[in-house]
Every structure is written in structure tokens, then in C-alpha cells.
Coordinates of C-alpha atoms in Angstrom, one line a residue:
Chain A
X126 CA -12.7 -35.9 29.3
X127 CA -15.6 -34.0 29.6
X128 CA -18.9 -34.9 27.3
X129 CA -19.2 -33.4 24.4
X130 CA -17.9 -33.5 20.7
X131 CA -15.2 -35.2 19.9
X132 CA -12.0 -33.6 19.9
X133 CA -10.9 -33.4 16.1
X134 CA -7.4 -34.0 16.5
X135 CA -4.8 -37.0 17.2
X136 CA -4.2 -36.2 21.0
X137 CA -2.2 -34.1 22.8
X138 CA -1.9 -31.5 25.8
X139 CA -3.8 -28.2 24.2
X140 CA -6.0 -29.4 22.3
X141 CA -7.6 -32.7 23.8
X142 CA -8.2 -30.4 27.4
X143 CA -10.5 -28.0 25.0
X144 CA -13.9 -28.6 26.8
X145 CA -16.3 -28.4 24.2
X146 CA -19.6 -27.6 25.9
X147 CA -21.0 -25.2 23.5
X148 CA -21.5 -26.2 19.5
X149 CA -21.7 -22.8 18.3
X150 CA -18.2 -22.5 19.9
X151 CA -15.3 -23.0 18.1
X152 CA -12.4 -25.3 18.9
X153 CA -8.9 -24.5 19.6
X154 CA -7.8 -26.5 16.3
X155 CA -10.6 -24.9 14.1
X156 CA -9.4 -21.5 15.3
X157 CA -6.0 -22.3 14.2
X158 CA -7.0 -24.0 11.0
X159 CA -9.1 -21.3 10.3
X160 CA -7.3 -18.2 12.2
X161 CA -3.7 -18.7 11.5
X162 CA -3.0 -17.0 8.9
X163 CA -5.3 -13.8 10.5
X164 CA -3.1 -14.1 13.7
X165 CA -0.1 -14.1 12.3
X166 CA -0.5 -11.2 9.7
X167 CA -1.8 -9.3 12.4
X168 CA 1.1 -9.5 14.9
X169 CA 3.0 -8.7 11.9
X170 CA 1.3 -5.7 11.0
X171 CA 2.1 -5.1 14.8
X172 CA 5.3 -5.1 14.7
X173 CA 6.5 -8.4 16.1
X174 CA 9.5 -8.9 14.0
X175 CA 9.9 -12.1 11.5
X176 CA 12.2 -13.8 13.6
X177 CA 9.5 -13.8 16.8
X178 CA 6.1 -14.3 14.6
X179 CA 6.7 -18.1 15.5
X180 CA 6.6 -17.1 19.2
X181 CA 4.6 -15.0 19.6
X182 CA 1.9 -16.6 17.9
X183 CA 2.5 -19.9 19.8
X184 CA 1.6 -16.9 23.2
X185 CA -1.7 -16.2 21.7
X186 CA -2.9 -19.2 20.8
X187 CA -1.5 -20.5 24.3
X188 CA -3.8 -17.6 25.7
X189 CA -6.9 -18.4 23.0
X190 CA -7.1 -21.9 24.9
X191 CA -7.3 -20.2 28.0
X192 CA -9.6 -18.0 27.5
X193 CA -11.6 -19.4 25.0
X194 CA -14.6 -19.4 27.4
X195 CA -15.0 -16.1 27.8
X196 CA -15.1 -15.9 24.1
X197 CA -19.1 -15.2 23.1
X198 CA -19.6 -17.1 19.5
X199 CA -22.6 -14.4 19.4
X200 CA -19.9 -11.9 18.5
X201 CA -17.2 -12.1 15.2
X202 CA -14.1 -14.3 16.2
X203 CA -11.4 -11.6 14.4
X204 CA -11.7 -8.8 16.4
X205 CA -11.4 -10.9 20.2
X206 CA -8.5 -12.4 18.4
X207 CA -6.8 -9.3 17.7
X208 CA -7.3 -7.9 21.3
X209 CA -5.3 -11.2 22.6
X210 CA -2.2 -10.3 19.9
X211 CA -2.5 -6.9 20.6
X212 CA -2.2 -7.7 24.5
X213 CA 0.3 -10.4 23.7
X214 CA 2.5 -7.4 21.4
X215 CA 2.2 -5.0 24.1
X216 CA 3.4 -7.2 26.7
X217 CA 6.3 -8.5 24.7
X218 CA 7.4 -5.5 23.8
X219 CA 7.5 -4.3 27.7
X220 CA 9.4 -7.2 28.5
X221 CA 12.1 -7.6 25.9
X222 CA 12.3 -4.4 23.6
X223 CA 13.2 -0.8 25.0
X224 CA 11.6 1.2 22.8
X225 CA 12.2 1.7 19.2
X226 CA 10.8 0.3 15.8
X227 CA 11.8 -3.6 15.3
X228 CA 14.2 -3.9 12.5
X229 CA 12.0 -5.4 9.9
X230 CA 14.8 -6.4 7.4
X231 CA 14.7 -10.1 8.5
X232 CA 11.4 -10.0 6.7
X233 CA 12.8 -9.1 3.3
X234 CA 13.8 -13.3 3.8
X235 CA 10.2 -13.7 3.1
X236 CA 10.6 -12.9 -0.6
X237 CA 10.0 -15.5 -2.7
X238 CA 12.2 -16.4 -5.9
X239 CA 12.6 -13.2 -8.1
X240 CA 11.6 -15.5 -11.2
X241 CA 10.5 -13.4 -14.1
X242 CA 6.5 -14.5 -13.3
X243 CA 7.2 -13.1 -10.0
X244 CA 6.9 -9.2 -10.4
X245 CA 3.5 -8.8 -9.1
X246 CA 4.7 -11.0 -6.0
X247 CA 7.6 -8.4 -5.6
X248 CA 4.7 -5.4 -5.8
X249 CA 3.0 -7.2 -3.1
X250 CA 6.2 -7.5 -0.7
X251 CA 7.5 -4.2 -1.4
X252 CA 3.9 -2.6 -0.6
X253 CA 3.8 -4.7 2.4
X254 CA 7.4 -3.3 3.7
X255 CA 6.7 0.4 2.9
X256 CA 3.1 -0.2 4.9
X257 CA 4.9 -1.8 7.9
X258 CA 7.5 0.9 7.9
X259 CA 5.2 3.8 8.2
X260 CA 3.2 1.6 10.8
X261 CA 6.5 1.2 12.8
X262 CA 6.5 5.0 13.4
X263 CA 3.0 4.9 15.2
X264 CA 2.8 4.5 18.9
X265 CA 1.4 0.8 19.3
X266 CA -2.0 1.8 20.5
X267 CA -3.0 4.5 17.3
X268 CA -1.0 1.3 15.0
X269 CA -3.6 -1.3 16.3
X270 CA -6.4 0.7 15.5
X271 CA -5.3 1.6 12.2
X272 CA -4.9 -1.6 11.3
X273 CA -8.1 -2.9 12.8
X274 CA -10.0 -0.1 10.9
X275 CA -8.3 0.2 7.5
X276 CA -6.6 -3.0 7.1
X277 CA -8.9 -5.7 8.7
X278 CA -12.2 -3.1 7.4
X279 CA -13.8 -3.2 11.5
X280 CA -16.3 -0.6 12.8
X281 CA -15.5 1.5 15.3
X282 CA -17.5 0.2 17.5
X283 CA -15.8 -3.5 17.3
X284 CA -12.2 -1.9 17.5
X285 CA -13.6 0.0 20.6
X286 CA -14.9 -3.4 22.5
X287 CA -11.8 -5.5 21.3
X288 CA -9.4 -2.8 22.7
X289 CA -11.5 -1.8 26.0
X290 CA -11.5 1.8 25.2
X291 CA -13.9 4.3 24.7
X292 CA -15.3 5.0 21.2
X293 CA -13.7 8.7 21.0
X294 CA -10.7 7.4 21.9
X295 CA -10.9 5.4 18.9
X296 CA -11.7 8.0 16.8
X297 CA -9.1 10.3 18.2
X298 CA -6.4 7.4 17.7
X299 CA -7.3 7.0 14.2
X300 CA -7.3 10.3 13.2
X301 CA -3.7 10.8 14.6
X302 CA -2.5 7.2 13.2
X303 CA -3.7 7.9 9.7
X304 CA -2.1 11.7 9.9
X305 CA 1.3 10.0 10.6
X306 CA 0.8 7.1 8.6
X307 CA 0.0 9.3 5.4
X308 CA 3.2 11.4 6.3
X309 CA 5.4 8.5 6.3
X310 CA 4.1 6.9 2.9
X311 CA 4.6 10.3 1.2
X312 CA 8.0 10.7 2.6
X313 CA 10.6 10.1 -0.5
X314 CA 12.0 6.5 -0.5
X315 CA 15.1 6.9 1.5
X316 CA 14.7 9.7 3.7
X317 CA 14.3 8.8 7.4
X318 CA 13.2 10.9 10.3
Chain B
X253 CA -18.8 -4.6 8.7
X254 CA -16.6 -3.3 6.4
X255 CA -15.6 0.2 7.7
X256 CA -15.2 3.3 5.3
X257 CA -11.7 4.8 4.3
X258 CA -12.7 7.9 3.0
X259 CA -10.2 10.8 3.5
X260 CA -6.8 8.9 2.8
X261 CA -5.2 9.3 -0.4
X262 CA -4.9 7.1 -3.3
X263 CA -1.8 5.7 -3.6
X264 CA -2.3 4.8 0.6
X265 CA -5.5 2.8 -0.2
X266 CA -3.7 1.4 -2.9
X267 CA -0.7 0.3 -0.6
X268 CA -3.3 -0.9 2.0
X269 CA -5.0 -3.5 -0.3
X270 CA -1.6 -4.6 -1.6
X271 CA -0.4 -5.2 2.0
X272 CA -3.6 -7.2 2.5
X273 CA -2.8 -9.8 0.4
X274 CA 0.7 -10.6 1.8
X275 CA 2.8 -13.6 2.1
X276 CA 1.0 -16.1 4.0
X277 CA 2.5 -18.5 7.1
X278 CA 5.3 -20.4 6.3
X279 CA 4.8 -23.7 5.7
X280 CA 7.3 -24.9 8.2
X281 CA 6.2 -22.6 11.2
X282 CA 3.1 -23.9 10.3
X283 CA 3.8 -27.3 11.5
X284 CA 5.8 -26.1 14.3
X285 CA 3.0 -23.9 15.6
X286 CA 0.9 -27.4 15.3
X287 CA 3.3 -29.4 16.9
X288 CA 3.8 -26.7 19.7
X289 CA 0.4 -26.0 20.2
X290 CA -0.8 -30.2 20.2
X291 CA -2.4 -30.2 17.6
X292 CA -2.5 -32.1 14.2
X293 CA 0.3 -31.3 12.0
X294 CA -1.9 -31.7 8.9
X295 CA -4.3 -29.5 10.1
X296 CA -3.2 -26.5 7.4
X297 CA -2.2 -28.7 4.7
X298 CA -4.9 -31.5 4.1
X299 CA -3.6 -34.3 2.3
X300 CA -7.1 -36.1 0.2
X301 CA -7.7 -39.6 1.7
X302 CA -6.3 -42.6 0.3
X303 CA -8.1 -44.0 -2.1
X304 CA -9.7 -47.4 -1.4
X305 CA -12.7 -48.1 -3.4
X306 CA -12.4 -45.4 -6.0
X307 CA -9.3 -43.7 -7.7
X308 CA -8.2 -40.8 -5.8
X309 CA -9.1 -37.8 -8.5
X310 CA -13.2 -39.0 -8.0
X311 CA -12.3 -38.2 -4.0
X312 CA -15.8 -36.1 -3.1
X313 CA -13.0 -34.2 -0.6
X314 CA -11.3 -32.5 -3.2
X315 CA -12.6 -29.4 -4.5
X316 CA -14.8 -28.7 -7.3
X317 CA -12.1 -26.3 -9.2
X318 CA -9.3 -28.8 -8.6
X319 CA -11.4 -31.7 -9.7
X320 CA -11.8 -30.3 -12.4
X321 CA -8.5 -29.0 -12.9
X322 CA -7.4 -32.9 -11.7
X323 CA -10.0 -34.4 -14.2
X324 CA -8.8 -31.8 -17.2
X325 CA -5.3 -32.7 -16.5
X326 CA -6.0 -36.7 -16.6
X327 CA -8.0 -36.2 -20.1
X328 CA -4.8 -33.8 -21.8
X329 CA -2.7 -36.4 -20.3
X330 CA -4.7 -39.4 -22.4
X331 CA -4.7 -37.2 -25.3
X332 CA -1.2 -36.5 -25.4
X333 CA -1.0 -40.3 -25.1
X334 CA -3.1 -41.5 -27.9
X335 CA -6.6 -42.6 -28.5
X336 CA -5.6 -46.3 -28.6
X337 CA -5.1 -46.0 -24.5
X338 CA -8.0 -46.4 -22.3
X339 CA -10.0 -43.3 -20.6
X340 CA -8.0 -44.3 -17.1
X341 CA -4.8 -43.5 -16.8
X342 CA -2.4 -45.7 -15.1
X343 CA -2.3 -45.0 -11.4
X344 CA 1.2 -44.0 -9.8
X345 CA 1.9 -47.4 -7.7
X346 CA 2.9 -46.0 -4.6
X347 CA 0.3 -43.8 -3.8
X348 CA -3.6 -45.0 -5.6
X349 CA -4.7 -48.6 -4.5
X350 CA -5.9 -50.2 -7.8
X351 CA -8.4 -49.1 -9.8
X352 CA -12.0 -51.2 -10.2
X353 CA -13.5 -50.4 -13.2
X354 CA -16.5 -50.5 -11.8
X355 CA -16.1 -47.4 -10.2
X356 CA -14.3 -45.7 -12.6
X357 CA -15.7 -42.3 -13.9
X358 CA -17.3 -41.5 -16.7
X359 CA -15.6 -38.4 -18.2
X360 CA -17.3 -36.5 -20.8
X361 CA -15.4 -36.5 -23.4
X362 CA -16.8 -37.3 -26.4
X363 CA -14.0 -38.5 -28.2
X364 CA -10.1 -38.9 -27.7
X365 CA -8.5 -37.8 -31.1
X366 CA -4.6 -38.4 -31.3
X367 CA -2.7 -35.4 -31.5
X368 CA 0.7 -35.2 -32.5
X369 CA 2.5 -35.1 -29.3
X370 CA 2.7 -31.8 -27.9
X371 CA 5.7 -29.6 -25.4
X372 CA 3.0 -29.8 -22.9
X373 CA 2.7 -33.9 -23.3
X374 CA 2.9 -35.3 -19.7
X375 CA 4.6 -38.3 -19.4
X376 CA 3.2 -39.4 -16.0
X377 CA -0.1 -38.5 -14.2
X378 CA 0.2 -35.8 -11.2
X379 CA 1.4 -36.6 -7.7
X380 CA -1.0 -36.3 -5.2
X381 CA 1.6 -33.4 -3.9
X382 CA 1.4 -31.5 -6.7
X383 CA -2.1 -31.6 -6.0
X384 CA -2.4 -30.9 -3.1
X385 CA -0.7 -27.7 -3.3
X386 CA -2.8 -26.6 -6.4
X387 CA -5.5 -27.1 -4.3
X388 CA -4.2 -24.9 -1.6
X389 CA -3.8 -22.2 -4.5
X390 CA -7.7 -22.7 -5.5
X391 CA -8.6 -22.5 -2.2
X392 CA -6.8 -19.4 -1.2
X393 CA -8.5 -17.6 -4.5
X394 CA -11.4 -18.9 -3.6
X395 CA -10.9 -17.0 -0.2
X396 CA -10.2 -13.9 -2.1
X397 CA -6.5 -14.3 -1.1
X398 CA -5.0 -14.0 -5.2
X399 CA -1.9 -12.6 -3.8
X400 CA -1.5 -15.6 -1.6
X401 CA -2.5 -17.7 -4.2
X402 CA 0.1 -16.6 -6.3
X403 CA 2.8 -17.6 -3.8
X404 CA 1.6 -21.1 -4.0
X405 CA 2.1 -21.4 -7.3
X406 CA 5.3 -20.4 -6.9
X407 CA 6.3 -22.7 -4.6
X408 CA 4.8 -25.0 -7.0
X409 CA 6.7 -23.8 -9.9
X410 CA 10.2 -24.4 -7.9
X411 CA 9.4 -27.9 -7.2
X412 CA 7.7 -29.0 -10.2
X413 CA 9.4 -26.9 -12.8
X414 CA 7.8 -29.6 -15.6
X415 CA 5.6 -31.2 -13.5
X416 CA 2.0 -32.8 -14.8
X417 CA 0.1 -29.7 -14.0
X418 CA 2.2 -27.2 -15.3
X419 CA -1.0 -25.8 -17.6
X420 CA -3.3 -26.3 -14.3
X421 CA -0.7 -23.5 -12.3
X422 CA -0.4 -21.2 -15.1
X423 CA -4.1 -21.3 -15.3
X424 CA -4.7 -20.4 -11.6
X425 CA -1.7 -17.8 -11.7
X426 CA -3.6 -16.5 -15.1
X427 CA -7.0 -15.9 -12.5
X428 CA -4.7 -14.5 -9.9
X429 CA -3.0 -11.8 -11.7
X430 CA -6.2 -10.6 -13.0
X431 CA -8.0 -11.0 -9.8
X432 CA -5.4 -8.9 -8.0
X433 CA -5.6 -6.3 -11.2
X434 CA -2.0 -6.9 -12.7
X435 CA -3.3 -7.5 -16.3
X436 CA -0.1 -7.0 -17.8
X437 CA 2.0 -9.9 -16.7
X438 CA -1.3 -11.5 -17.1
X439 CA -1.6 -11.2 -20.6
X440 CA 1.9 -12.0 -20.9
X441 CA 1.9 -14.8 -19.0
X442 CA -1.4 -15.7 -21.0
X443 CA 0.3 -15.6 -24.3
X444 CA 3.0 -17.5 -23.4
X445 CA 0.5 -20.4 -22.2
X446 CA -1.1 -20.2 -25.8
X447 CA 2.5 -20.6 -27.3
X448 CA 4.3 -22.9 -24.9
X449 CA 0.7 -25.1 -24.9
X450 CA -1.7 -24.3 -28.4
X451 CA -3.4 -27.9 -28.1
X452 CA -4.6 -27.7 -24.4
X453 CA -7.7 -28.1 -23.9
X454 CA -7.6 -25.0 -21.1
X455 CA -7.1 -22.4 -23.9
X456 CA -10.6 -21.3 -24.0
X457 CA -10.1 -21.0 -19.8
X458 CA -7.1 -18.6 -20.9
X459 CA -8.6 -16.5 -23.0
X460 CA -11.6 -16.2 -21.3
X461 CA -9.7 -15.0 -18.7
X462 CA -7.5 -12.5 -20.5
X463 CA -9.8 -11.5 -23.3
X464 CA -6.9 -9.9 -25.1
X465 CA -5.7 -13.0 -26.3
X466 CA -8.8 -13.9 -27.5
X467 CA -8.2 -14.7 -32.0
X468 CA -10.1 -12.0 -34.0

């Protein structure tokens, strides 16, 4: 092993080959302790069905250890995290699914117990469903920066390095996403296109 | 950092800040991402250090909130007990190694006055599980997660249905509910605290919290 802090984990292949040669530089198992939850509500919000989000998070952390020295721990962690799932999305979705919204009623398993002190749960889920449904009619690239600007609150400026495109496009994207978006919450329940 | 959202209409803002605060990772994926991945399985779901020189609810790991929550529990559990019983309740065998007095805390409570034995009497101390998971409910409304939060606590209510910290969950659903704005099953949920538990010593927390319930 390379000098340098000790890795903080029992051993294993990922995370005792993290080199650790910068302190202000986070580890793989601090990004996941601290990042999980980020990662994997963000490939949701992408569109990675229920079923996959175990997969598919497994890829991006796979590709977080392999590129976490190009990673500069000048710049906020979120955003260079969501380029990777938005990458990892795109490239799953060319390999396995030919087009189309995922089916997102697997995620309805998700609901917890309908107990009585549950309601404002339910309010949460059912937002959560109608929000994912109206993302699953944008194209992927106007979805990521809609999420990235009005669900994760990023500037334009950070969704434009994270994605690698210009900062019009960005602007251009949004306005389109949150167009469609807007439509598809104000649709009546029920109604599809 | 924060971005502005101007130009979208209420009731999508309103949908967008819901969908923020949705169901977390599943515990079990969880571990499997860990395990996958090489890393600690514990790594999301701390477990406090075994206790060796000093009872487990003094652990300087635990959080303030639950500490306190641990430490109000321990004193409505003596109370509910009796003032002839010492200040330390007796550890659960399996899990605390014993307990030196020496280092046993001083609580401040000025006095222990019996009380006739109450729904909310617990008849053992909390398991360091139910704890734990309490703590991961703190900890996510101390991240500003109440939504998430509230799941916990739900998971906690299905396997501790009349476990010792009942009063401890209700309390930290109580702050959730009103964090995420849903004062009505707050208030409900407060005033059925107040009836199902009148002598606990975390009424004043409930009402502070839902002011509503607060006596004239």
C-alpha cells in the first residue's frame, strides 16, 4: 500500500486500493457513507427503475474509485457525482432499454406501512411518483438538468461543468424541461399522452 | 449555491420539495452496495461502541439529542419504577459490560418521586437497536431530512410496537411532522402523546413543539 492515511475500513478490493495522497480528498468509503443516499436518489430521479437502483449505483461508485483522482476537492463533490450517474444512466439506458419511460410501478414497493401515523409519509411518496412521472416524459438530457437546477438547487454554471455543455445550452434545456414538466403535473390524474 | 425557481407554479414547487425528502436507501441494499463495493458493512448504520469502562448511554459517540433522549428515557424508566431503586438502571446482560459506579453519571434530577405506574411504564431499559435507529432518525432531522426521518420511525414503530422509547419516537415524529409543515397530524399525534403518556417527563418537549396543545 501506498503511504498515506489509513484506509478506514476492514479490508477488501475497492476500498483498501484507494490511494490516499491528498487529505483534502475524500475516500471511497466516506463518499459512500456520506454520498449514498445523494447517488441513489439521483439515479432515481433519472429514471433508473427500482429494480436496477442497486446496480446501477454499484456502476458509479465502481466508476467514483476510478476516477476519483481526477476529482478536484477545490470544487463541491455533488455535482461531479451526478455527472458520473448521469453518464452511468445514459449508458445503461443505450445498452439495455430501447427507448421509452421505465415502468416505475415497482417503486410503489417502497411504500411503507399505511399505519394511520403514516399519511404525511404517503403525501411524500405520492408527490415523489407524480414528480418522476412527469420527469419520465423529458428527454434524459433536459431531465438531468432539471433535476440538477430545481431539485438538487445547482447554478447554472455547476450544472454546465458537471454535464460538459455550454451554459446556453443549459439554459435552453431548462427552459424546455420545466415547460414539459409543468404540463405533465397539470395534466388531470389519469390522463396519459 | 442554491439556484432560484422563480417562474414555476405553486403547487410544482410544492411537489418538488415533497419529492426531496423521499424514501431514503433501503437498508438492505445498503449492505449489499457495501459488501459489493468492499467496504464496511456498518459503514451507514453505526452501531455505539461497547461499553467497557462506562455504561453505554454516557458513550461521548452518541449524539447529543439521543443522549438525551437515551438519558430522559433511563430517568422515566426509574420513575416509573419507584424511588426506592437506585439512579442506574439495571444493564441488559447481553449487551453493557457491568457498570462501576465510579463512573456512573450524575443525572440531574433533583428528586425521584414515585408515581403511580403509568401506560407508558417500561419494564426494561432500551436495546441498543432501538437506539440505534432513533439515532439514525435524529440524525437525518438534523440533516434537514424530516421526511426521511419519519420513515425511520416507522420502521421503528413496526419493530418495537411497545418498545422502551416509544415516547422518544413519538417525540422525534412530533419534530418531523412540524418540520416538514404537516401540523395537523402533528397536533394529533401530539395529543394523543399527552393522553396515551400525561406523566412523561417530555410533555413540555410536546407542547413546545405543537403549541396548540399547550393548557390555557
Amino acid at each position: 500500500l501506498p503511504a498515506g492515511r489509513p484506509i478506514p475500513c476492514r479490508g477488501a478490493h475497492l476500498a483498501a486500493a484507494t490511494k490516499v495522497e491528498d487529505p483534502a480528498r475524500p475516500t471511497l468509503p466516506e463518499i459512500y457513507q456520506r454520498e449514498l443516499d445523494y447517488v441513489w436518489r439521483t439515479l432515481r430521479r433519472l429514471g433508473i427503475p427500482a429494480a436496477d437502483l442497486e446496480d446501477a449505483a454499484h456502476e458509479v461508485f465502481v466508476v467514483v474509485h476510478r476516477r476519483l483522482g481526477d476529482y478536484d476537492p477545490a470544487r463541491p463533490l455533488r455535482p461531479w457525482l451526478f455527472g458520473i450517474a448521469y453518464r452511468t444512466t445514459s449508458q445503461r439506458r443505450r445498452r439495455s432499454v430501447p427507448g421509452g419511460a421505465p415502468v416505475r410501478d415497482d417503486d410503489v414497493l417502497e411504500l411503507p406501512d399505511q399505519a394511520p401515523s403514516a399519511e404525511s409519509l404517503l403525501a411524500t411518496e405520492q408527490a415523489r411518483l407524480r414528480v418522476h412521472r412527469a420527469l419520465d416524459t423529458l428527454p434524459l438530457e433536459q431531465r438531468a438538468v432539471m433535476i440538477m437546477h430545481d431539485l438538487d438547487g445547482l447554478s447554472a454554471p455547476e450544472l454546465a461543468a458537471a454535464l460538459e455543455i455550454p451554459l446556453n445550452t443549459v439554459y435552453s434545456r431548462l427552459r424546455l424541461a420545466r415547460a414539459k414538466f409543468t404540463a405533465a403535473i397539470q395534466q388531470p390524474e389519469g390522463v396519459e399522452e | 449555491m442554491s439556484a432560484p425557481r422563480e417562474g414555476l407554479p405553486a403547487e410544482v414547487l410544492r411537489l418538488l420539495d415533497l419529492e426531496g425528502a423521499a424514501a431514503p436507501v433501503p437498508d438492505s441494499a445498503r449492505r449489499r452496495l457495501a459488501a459489493r463495493l468492499g467496504l464496511a458493512a456498518p459503514v451507514a448504520l453505526p452501531e455505539p461502541p461497547v461499553a467497557v469502562n462506562k455504561p453505554w448511554w454516557a458513550s461521548a459517540t452518541l449524539p447529543a439529542g439521543v443522549l438525551l433522549l437515551a438519558s430522559a428515557a433511563t430517568v422515566a424508566w426509574v420513575a416509573a419504577r419507584g424511588s426506592a431503586l437506585p439512579l442506574v438502571p439495571p444493564a441488559p446482560p447481553a449487551i453493557v459490560a457491568p457498570v462501576e459506579p465510579a463512573v456512573v453519571p450524575v443525572m440531574p434530577v433533583p428528586e425521584i418521586v414515585p408515581v403511580p405506574t403509568p401506560r407508558s411504564a417500561r419494564s426494561t431499559p432500551p436495546a441498543r437497536s432501538e437506539i440505534a435507529v432513533l439515532r439514525r432518525a435524529h440524525e437525518a432531522l438534523a440533516r434537514d431530512q424530516a421526511s426521511q426521518a419519519l420513515l425511520i420511525l416507522e420502521q421503528h414503530r413496526r419493530r418495537w410496537p411497545k418498545g422502551a422509547l416509544v415516547q422518544e419516537r413519538e417525540v422525534l415524529a412530533i419534530q418531523a411532522l412540524t418540520r416538514i409543515g404537516d401540523t395537523a397530524v402533528a397536533r394529533a399525534r401530539a395529543e394523543r402523546f399527552l393522553s396515551d403518556f400525561p406523566e412523561s417527563i417530555l410533555v413540555p418537549r410536546v407542547r413546545e413543539l405543537v403549541p396548540a396543545t399547550a393548557p390555557r
